[in-house]
Short mmCIF file of C-alpha atoms in Angstrom, two decimals:
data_model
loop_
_atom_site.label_atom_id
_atom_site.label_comp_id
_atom_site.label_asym_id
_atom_site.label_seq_id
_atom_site.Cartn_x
_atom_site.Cartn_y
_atom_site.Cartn_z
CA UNK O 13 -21.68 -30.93 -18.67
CA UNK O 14 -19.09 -33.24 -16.60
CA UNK O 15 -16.01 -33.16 -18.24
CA UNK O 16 -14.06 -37.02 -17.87
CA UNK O 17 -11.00 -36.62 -16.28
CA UNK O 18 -7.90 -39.07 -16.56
CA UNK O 19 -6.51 -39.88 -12.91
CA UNK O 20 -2.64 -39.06 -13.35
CA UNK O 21 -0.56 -42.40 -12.58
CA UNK O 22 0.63 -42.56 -8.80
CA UNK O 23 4.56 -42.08 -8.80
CA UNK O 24 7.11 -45.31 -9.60
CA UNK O 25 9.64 -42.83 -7.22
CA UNK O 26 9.37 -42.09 -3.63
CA UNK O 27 11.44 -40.28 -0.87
CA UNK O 28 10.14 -40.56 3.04
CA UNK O 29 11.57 -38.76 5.72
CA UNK O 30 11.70 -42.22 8.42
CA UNK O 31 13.11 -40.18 11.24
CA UNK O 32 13.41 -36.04 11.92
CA UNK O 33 15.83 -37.12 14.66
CA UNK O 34 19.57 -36.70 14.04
CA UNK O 35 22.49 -36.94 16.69
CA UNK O 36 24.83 -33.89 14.64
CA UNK O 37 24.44 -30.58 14.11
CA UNK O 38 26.00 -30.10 10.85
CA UNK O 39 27.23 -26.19 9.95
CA UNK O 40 25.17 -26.33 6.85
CA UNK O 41 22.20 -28.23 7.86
CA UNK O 42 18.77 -26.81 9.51
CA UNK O 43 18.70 -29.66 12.02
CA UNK O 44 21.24 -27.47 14.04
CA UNK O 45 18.90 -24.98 14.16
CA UNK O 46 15.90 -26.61 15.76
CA UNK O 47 15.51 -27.91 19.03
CA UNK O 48 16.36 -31.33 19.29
CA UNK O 49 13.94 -34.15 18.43
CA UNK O 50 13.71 -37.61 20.26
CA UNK O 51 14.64 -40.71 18.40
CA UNK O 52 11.20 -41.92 19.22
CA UNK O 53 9.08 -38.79 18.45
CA UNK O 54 10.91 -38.26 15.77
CA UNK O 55 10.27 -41.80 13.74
CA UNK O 56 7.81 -42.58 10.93
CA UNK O 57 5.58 -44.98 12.46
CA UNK O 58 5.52 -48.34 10.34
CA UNK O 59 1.73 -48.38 10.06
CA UNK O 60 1.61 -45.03 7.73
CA UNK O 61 4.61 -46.46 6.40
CA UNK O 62 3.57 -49.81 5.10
CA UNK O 63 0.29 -47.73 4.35
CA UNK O 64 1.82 -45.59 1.97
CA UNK O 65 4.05 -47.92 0.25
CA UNK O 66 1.42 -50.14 -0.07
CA UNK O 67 -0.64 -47.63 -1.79
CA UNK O 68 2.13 -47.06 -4.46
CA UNK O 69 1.56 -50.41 -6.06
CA UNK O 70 4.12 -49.26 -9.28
CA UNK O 71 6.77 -48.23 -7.06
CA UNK O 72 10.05 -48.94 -8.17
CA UNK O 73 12.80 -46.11 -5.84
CA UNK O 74 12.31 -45.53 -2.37
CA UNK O 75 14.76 -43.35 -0.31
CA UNK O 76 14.09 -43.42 3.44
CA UNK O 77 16.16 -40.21 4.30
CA UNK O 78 15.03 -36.90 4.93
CA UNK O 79 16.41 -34.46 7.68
CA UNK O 80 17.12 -37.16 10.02
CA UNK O 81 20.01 -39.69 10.55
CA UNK O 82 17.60 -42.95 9.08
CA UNK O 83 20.07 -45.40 11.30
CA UNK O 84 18.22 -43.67 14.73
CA UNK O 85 14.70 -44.91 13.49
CA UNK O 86 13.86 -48.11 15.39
CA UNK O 87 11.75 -49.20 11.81
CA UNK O 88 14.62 -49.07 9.54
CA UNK O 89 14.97 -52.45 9.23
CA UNK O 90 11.44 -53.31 9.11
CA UNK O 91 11.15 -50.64 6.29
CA UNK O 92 13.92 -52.28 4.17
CA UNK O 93 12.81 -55.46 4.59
CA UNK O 94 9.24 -54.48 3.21
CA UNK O 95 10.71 -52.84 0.38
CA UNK O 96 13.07 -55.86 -0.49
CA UNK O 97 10.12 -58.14 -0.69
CA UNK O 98 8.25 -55.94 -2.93
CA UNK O 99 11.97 -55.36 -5.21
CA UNK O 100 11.47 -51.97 -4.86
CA UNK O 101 15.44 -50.41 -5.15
CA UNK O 102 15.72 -49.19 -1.75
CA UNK O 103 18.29 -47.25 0.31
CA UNK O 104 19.30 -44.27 2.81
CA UNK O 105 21.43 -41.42 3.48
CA UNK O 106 23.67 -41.56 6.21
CA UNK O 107 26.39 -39.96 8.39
CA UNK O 108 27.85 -43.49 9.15
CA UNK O 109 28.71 -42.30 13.19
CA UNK O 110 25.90 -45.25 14.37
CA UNK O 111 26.97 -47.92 11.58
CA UNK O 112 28.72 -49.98 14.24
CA UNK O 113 30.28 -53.56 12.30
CA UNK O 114 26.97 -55.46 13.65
CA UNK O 115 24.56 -52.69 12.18
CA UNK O 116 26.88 -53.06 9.12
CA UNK O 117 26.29 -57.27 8.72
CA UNK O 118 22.53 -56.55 9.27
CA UNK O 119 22.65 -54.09 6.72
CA UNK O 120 24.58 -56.15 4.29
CA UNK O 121 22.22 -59.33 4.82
CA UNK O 122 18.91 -57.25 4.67
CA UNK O 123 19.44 -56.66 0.92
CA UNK O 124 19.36 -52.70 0.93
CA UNK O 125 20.47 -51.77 -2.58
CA UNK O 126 22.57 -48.33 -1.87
CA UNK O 127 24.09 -46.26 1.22
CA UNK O 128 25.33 -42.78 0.83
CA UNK O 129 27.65 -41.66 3.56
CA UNK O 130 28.73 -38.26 3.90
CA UNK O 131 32.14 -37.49 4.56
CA UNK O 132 33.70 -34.10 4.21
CA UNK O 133 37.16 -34.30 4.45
CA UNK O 134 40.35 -36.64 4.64
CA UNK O 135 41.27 -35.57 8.18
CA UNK O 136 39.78 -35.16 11.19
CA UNK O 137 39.86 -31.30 11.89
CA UNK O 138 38.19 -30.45 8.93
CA UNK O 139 35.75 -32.63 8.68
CA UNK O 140 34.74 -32.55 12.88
CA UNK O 141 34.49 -28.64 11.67
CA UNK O 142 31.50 -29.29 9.70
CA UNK O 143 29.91 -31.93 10.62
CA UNK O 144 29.44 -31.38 14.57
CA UNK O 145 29.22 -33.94 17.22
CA UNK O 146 30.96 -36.88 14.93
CA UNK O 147 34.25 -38.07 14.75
CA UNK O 148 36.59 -38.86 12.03
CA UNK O 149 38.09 -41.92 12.93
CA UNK O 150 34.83 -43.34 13.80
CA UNK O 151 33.34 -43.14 10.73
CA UNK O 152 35.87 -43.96 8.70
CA UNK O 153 36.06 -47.16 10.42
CA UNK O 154 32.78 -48.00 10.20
CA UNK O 155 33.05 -47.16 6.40
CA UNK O 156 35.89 -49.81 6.63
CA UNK O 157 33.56 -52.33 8.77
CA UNK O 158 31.02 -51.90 5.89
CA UNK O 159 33.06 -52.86 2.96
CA UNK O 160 34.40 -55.74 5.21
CA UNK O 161 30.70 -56.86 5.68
CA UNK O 162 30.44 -56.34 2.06
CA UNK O 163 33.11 -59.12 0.98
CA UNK O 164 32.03 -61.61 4.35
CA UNK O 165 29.13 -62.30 2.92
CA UNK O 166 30.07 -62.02 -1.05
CA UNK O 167 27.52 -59.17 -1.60
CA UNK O 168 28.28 -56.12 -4.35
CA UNK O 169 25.04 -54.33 -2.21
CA UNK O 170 24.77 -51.80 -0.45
CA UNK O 171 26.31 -49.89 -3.41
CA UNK O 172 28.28 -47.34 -1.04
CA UNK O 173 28.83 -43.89 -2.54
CA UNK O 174 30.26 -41.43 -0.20
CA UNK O 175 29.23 -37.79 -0.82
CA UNK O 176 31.60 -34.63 -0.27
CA UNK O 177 29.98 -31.44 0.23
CA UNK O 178 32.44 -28.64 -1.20
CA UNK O 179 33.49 -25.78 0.68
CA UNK O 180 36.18 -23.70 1.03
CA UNK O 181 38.09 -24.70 3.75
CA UNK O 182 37.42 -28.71 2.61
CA UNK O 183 37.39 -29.07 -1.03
CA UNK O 184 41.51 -29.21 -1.07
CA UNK O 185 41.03 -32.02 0.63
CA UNK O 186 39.70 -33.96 -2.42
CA UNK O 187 42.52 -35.71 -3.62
CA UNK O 188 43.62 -36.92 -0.50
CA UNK O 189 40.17 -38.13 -0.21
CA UNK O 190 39.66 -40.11 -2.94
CA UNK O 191 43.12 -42.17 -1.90
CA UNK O 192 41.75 -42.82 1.60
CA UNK O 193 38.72 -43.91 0.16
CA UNK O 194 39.98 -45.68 -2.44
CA UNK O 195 42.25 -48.08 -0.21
CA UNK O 196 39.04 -48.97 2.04
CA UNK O 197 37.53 -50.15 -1.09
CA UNK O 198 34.29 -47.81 -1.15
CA UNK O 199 32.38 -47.59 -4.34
CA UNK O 200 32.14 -44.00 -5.67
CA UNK O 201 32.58 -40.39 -4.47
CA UNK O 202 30.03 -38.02 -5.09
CA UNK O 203 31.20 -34.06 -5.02
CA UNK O 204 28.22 -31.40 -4.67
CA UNK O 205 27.70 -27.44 -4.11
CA UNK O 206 26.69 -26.72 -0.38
CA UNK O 207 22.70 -27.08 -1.89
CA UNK O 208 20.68 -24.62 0.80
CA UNK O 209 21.22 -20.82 1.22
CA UNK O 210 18.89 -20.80 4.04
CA UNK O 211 17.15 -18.09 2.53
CA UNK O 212 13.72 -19.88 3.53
CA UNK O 213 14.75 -19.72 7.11
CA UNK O 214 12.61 -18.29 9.30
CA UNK O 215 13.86 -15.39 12.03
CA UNK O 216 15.40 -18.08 14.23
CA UNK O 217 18.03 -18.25 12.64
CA UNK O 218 20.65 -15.83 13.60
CA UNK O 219 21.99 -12.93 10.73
CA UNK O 220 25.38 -14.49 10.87
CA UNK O 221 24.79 -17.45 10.17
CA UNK O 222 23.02 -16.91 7.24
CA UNK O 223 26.56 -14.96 5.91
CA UNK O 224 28.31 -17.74 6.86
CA UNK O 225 26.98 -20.11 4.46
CA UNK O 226 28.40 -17.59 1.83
CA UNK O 227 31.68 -17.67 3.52
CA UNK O 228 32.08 -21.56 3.31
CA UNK O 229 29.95 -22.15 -0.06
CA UNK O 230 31.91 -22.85 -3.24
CA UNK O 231 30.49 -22.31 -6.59
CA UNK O 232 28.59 -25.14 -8.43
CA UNK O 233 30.09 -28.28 -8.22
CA UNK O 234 28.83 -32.41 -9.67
CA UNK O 235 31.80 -34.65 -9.63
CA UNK O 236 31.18 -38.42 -9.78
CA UNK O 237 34.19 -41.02 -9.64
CA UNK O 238 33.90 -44.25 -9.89
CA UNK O 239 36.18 -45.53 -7.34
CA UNK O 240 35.79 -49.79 -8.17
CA UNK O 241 37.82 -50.55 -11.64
CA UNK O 242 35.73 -54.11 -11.64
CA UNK O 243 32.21 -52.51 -11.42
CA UNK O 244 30.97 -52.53 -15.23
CA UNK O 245 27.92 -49.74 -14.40
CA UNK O 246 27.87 -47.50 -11.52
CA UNK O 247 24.36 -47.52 -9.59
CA UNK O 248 23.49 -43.32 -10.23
#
C-alpha cells in the first residue's frame, strides 16, 4: 500500500556559483590549477538564474560566489537587483582587484546587503605572494573607494567584512592589518584556517603542491573583530 510522503520544505538559504571565471591564481585555490575559463563561458546565464530563484519562493540568503571572481559576470547586477526586489539578503565574495570607484557607487546604490573581500596581508609582498596576479595597492584602494561610496550616498550597506586567510608566512601580519583596515573605515575582519587540503584533487595536480599547502597552513583559526565602534550588531 502507498505510503504518503511529506515533500521536505525547499531551502530559505542559497549559494550559486554566478561565474567559474576568475582573473588570479591564488596559491591555495583550485582555480590555479585549471585551465583558464572565459568571462563569458564561464557566467551563470540569467535565465536559469531567475529560474531558480524564482523557484525558491521562501528564500531569504543568497550568496552569488563560488570559484569565480562574481565582479567578472556580466549578470551581477541584474542578479542583485532581482534579489533586492524580492528582499532576499543578498551578497558576494570578492577579491576587490575589478571594484574600480564606479563599480563601487553601482554597488552601493544597487542595495547589495554584504561584500567580503579577501585580503591577506598588510603589505604588498606578502599578500602579491598568495594571491597571484593582484596587486596590493590596488585593492586596498578600491577597499578605500568603497567605504567612500559608502558615506556619498549615506548607506551602512554593503556590510564590508574583509577575510584573512592564515598562514605562516602572513598571519604576523594581523595586527598591522587590522590598523590599516581600521583607518579606511571597513566593517569587520574575518580570520580563517587555509579551509582545502586538496586531498580531493585529482592527478593534475602536481605532488608538491599538495605538500605545500602543509607548509603554508596554520592550525585552526575563527577570529571575528568588529572593526566599527558605532555598529550596534555585526551582520554574521
Amino acid at each position: 500500500m502507498p505510503v504518503a510522503v511529506d515533500d521536505p520544505p525547499l531551502p530559505t538559504n542559497l549559494q550559486l556559483e554566478v561565474t567559474s571565471a576568475c582573473n588570479l591564481r591564488c596559491l591555495m585555490c583550485l582555480v590555479r590549477y585549471r585551465p583558464p575559463v572565459n568571462k563569458l563561458a564561464g557566467a551563470m546565464r540569467p535565465e536559469l538564474f531567475h529560474r531558480l530563484v524564482e523557484d525558491l519562493p521562501a528564500l531569504r540568503r543568497l550568496t552569488l560566489q563560488g570559484l569565480g571572481e562574481p565582479l567578472l559576470s556580466p549578470y551581477l547586477m541584474e542578479m542583485i537587483a532581482a534579489a533586492v526586489e524580492r528582499d532576499i539578503y543578498v551578497g558576494f565574495n570578492t577579491n576587490a582587484t575589478l571594484l574600480t570607484r564606479r563599480r563601487a557607487e553601482e554597488l552601493v546604490a544597487s542595495g547589495v546587503d554584504w561584500m567580503h573581500v579577501s585580503l591577506d596581508g598588510a603589505h604588498a609582498e606578502a599578500y602579491q605572494r598568495v594571491r597571484d596576479g593582484a596587486d596590493f595597492d590596488t585593492v586596498v584602494a578600491n577597499l578605500a573607494g568603497l567605504v567612500a561610496a559608502k558615506r556619498a550616498g549615506g548607506s551602512d550597506t554593503p556590510w564590508l567584512r574583509v577575510v584573512f586567510v592564515a598562514m605562516r608566512d602572513t598571519v604576523a601580519e594581523l595586527p598591522e592589518l587590522v590598523r590599516l583596515l581600521g583607518r579606511i573605515g571597513v566593517d569587520e575582519l574575518y580570520v580563517q584556517n587555509l579551509s582545502h587540503s586538496f586531498s580531493d584533487a585529482d592527478l593534475a595536480v602536481p605532488a608538491d603542491v599538495l605538500s605545500g599547502v602543509d607548509r603554508v597552513a596554520v592550525g585552526p583559526v575563527a577570529i571575528v573583530t568588529v572593526l566599527r565602534k558605532d555598529v550596534k550588531k555585526a551582520r554574521l
